[in-house]
mmCIF file of C-alpha atoms in Angstrom:
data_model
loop_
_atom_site.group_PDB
_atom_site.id
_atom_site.type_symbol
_atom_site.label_atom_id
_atom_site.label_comp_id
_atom_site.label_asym_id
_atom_site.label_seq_id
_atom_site.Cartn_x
_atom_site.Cartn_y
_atom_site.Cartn_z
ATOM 1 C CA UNK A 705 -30.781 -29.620 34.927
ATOM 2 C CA UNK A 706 -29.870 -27.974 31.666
ATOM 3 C CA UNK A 707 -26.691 -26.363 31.813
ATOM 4 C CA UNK A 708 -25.197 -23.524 28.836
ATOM 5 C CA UNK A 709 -22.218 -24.449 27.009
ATOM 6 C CA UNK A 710 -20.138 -21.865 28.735
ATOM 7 C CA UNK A 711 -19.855 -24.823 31.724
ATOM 8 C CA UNK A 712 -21.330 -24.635 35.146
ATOM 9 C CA UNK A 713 -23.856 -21.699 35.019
ATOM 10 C CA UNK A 714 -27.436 -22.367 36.123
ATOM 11 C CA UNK A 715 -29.974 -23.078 34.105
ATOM 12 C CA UNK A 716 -31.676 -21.060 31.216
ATOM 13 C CA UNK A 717 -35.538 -20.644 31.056
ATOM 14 C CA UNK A 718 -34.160 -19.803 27.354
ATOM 15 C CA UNK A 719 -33.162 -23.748 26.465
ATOM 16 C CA UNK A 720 -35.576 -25.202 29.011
ATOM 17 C CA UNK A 721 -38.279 -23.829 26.563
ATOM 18 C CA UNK A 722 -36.095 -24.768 23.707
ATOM 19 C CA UNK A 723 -36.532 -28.511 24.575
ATOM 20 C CA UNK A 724 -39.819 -30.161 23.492
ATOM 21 C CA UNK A 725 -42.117 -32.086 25.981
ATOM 22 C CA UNK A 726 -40.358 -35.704 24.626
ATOM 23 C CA UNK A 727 -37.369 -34.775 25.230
ATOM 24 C CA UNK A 728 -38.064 -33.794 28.676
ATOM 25 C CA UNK A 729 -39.989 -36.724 29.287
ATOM 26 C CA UNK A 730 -36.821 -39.262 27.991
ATOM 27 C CA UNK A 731 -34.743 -37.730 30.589
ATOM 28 C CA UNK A 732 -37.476 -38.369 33.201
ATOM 29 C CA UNK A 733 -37.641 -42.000 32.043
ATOM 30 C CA UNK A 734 -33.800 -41.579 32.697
ATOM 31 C CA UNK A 735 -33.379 -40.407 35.828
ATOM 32 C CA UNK A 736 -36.759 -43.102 37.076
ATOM 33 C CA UNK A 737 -34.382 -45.983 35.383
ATOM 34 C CA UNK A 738 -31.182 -45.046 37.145
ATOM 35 C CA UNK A 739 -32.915 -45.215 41.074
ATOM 36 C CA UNK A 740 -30.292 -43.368 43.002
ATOM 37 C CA UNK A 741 -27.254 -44.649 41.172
ATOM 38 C CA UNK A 742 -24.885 -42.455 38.730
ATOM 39 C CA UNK A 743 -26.440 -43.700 35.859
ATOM 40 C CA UNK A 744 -28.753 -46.387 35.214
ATOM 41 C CA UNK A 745 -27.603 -50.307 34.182
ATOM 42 C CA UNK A 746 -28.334 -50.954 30.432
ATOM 43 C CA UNK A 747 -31.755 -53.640 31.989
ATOM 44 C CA UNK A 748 -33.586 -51.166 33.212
ATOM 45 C CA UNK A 749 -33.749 -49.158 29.559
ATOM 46 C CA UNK A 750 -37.204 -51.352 29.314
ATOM 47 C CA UNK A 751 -40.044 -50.414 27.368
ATOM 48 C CA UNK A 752 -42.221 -50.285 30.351
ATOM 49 C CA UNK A 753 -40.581 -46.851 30.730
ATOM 50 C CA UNK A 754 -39.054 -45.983 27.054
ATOM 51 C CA UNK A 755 -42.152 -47.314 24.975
ATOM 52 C CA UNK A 756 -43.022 -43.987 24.404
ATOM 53 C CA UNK A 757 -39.864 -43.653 23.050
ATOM 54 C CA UNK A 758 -39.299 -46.874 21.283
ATOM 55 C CA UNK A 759 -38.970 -45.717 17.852
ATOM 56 C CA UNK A 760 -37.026 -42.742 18.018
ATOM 57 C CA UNK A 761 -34.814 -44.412 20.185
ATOM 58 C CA UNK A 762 -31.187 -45.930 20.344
ATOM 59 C CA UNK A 763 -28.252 -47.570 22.400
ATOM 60 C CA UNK A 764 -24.663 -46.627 21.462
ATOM 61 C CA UNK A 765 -21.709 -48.445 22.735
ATOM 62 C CA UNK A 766 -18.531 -46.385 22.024
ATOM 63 C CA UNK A 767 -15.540 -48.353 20.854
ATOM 64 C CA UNK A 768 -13.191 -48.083 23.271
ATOM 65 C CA UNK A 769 -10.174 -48.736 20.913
ATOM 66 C CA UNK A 770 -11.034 -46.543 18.439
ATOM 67 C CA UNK A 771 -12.676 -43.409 17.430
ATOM 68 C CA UNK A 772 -15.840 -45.321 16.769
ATOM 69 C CA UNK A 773 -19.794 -44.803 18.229
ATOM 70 C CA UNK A 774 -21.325 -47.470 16.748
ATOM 71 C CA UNK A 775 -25.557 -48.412 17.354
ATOM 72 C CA UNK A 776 -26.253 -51.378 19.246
ATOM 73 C CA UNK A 777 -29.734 -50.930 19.118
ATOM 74 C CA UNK A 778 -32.014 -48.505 16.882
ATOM 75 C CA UNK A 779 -35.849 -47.812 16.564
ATOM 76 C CA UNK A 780 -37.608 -48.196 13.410
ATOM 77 C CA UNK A 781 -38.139 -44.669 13.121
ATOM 78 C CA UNK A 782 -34.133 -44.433 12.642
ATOM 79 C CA UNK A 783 -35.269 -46.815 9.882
ATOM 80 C CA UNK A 784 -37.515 -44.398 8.590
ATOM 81 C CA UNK A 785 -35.496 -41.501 8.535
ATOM 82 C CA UNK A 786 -32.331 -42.392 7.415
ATOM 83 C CA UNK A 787 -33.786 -45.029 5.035
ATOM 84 C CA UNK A 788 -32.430 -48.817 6.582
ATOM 85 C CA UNK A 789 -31.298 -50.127 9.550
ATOM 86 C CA UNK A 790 -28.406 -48.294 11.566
ATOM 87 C CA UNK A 791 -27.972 -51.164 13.876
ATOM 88 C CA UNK A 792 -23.961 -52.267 13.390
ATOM 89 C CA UNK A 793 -23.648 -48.697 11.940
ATOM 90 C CA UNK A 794 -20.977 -45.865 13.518
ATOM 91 C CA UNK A 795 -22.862 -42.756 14.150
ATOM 92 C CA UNK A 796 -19.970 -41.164 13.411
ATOM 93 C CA UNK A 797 -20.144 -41.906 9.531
ATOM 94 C CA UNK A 798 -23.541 -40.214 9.235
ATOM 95 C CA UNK A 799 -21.723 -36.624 10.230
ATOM 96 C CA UNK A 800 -19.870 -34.156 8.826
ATOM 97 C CA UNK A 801 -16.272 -35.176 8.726
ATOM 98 C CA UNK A 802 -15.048 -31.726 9.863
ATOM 99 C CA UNK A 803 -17.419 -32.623 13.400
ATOM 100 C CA UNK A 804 -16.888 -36.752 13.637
ATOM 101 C CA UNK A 805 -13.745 -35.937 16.272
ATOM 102 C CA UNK A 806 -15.855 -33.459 18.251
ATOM 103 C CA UNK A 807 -18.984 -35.866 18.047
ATOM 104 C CA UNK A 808 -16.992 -38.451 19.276
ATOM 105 C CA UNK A 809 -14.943 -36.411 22.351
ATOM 106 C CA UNK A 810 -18.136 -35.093 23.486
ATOM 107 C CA UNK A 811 -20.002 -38.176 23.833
ATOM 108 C CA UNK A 812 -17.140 -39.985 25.338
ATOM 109 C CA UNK A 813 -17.284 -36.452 27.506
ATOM 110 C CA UNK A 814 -20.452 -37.460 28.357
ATOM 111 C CA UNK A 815 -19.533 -40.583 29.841
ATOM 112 C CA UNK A 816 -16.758 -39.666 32.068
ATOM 113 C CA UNK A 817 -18.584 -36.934 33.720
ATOM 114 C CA UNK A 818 -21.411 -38.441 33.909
ATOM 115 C CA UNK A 819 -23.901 -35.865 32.359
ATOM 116 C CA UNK A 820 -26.235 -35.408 28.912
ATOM 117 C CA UNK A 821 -26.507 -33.664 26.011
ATOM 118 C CA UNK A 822 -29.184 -31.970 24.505
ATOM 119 C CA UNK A 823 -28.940 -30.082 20.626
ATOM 120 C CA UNK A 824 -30.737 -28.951 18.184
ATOM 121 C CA UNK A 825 -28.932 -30.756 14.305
ATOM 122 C CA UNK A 826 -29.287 -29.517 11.211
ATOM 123 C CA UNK A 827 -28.987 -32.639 9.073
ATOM 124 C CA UNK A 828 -28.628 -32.242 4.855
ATOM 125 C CA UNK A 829 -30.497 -34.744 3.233
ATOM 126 C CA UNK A 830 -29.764 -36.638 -0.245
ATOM 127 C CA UNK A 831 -31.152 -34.218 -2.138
ATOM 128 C CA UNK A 832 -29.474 -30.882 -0.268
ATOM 129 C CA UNK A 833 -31.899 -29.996 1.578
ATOM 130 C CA UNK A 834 -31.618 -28.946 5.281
ATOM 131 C CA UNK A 835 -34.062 -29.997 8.059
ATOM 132 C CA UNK A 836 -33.473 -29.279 12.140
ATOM 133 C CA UNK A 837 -34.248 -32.366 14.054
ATOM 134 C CA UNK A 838 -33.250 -32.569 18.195
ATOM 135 C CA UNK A 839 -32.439 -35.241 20.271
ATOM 136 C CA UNK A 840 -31.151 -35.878 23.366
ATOM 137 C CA UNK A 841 -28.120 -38.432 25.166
ATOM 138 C CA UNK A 842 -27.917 -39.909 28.107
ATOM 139 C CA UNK A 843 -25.511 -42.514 29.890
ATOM 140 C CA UNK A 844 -26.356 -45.803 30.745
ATOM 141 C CA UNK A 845 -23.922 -48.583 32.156
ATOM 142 C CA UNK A 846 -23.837 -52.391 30.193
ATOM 143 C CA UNK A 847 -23.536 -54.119 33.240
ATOM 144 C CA UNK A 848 -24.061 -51.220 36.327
ATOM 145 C CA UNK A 849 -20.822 -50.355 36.335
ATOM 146 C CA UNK A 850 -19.412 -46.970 34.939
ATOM 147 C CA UNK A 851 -21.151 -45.078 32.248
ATOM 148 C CA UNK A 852 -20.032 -46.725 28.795
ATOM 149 C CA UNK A 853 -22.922 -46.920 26.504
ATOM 150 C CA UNK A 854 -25.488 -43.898 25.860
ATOM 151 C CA UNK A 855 -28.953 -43.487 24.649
ATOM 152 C CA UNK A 856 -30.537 -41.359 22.661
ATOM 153 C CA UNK A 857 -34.093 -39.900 21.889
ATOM 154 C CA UNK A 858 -34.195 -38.129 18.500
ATOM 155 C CA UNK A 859 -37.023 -35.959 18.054
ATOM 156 C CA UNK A 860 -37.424 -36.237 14.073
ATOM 157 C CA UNK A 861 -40.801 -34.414 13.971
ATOM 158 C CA UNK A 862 -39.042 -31.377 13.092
ATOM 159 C CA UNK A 863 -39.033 -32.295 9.784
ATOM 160 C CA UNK A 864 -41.127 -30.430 6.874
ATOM 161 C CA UNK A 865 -42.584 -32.612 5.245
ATOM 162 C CA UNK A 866 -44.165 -36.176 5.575
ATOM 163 C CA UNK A 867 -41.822 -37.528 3.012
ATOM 164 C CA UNK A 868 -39.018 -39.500 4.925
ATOM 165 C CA UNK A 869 -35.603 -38.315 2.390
ATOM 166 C CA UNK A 870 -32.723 -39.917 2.741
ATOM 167 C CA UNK A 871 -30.039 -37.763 4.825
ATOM 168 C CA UNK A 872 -26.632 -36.976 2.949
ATOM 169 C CA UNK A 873 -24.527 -35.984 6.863
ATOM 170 C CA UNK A 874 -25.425 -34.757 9.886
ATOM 171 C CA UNK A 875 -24.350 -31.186 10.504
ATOM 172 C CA UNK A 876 -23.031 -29.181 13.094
ATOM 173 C CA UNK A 877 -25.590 -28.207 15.819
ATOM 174 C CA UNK A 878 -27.267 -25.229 16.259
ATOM 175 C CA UNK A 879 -27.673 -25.294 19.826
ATOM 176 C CA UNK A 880 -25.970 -27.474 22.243
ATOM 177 C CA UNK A 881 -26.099 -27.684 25.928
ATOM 178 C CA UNK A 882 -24.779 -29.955 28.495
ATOM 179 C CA UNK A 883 -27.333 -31.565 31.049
ATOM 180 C CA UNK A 884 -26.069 -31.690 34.406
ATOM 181 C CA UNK A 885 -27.415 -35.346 36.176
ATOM 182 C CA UNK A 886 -26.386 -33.782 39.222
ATOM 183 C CA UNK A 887 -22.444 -34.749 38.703
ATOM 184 C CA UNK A 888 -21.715 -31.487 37.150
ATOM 185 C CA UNK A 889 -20.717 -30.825 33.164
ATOM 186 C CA UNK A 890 -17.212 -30.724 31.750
ATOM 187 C CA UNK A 891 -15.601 -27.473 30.348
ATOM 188 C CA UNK A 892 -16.500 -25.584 28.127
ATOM 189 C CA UNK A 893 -13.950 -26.227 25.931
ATOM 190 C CA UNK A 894 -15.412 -29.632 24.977
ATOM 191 C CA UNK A 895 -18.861 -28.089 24.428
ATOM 192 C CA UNK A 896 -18.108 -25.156 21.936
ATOM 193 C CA UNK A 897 -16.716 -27.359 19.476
ATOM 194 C CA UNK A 898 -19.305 -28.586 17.811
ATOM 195 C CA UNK A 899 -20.657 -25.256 17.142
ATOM 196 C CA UNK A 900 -18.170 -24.324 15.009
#
């Protein structure tokens, strides 16, 4: 269930329509994967439920010693997009620097909770220009534990054009909003920040 920025108010028709069918579907791969528990173990992100999303998809495994989000695992439409391989890579050096501490808090946000995140990025590319792309996180456990790794689906077919530019920084959202897994969302002070 979606839930605004603001914190625990119900859900908006507004951002449900917001969201494309993909993204809904990832989080319905999601909750199938996790079978009752908090969030699902890090095995059953297989593709006989994610090939849909296999290229737009990745596995981030924050650094818990540092202010680090680095990808563990990337589709080759990351590839694509960004122009090589973001395996090894910390997220957080792709963003804006004025939003790398928000980025960070919120996804580590995202794992004490447990909840989501869906937004809407503006992202500048190499040559200035600005294209909106979404995507969607969601925590997963390494070993079925407690939440400590996330996934994402990146919806990059919001993109002009069919040439793939190199991106420059990923910007602050546009529109952000928690998704509550059913163990609420935290406050809204850690959700307005990347807004800006």
């Amino acid at each position: 269930m979606l839930s605004l920025e603001t914190g625990g108010h119900p859900q908006s028709t507004g951002v449900t329509n917001m969201r494309s069918p993909e993204s809904i579907a990832f989080e319905e791969a999601w909750e199938a994967a996790r079978a009752g528990l908090d969030v699902p173990p890090r095995s059953a992100i297989d593709l006989r439920r994610f090939a849909p999303f296999a290229t737009r998809f990745a596995i981030i495994e924050p650094d818990p010693h540092a202010v680090a989000l680095p990808f563990r695992l990337t589709g080759s439409g990351f590839r694509d997009f960004f122009g090589y391989d973001l395996t090894g890579t910390d997220y957080l050096t792709l963003a804006d620097p004025a939003i790398r501490e928000y980025a960070h808090d919120c996804v580590m946000a995202c794992l004490r909770q447990p909840c989501g995140l869906w937004q809407a990025t503006p992202a500048t590319t190499a040559e200035g220009q600005s294209i909106l792309y979404e995507y969607t996180i969601l925590p997963i456990s390494k070993s079925g534990g407690p939440a400590d790794h996330i996934v994402i689906f990146v919806n990059f077919d919001a993109k002009p054009h069919d040439d793939l530019p190199g991106l420059a920084r990923i910007e602050r959202s546009t529109v952000w909003h928690w998704i509550d897994i059913g163990l609420g969302v935290p406050p809204a002070t850690v959700g307005r920040a990347p807004l800006g």
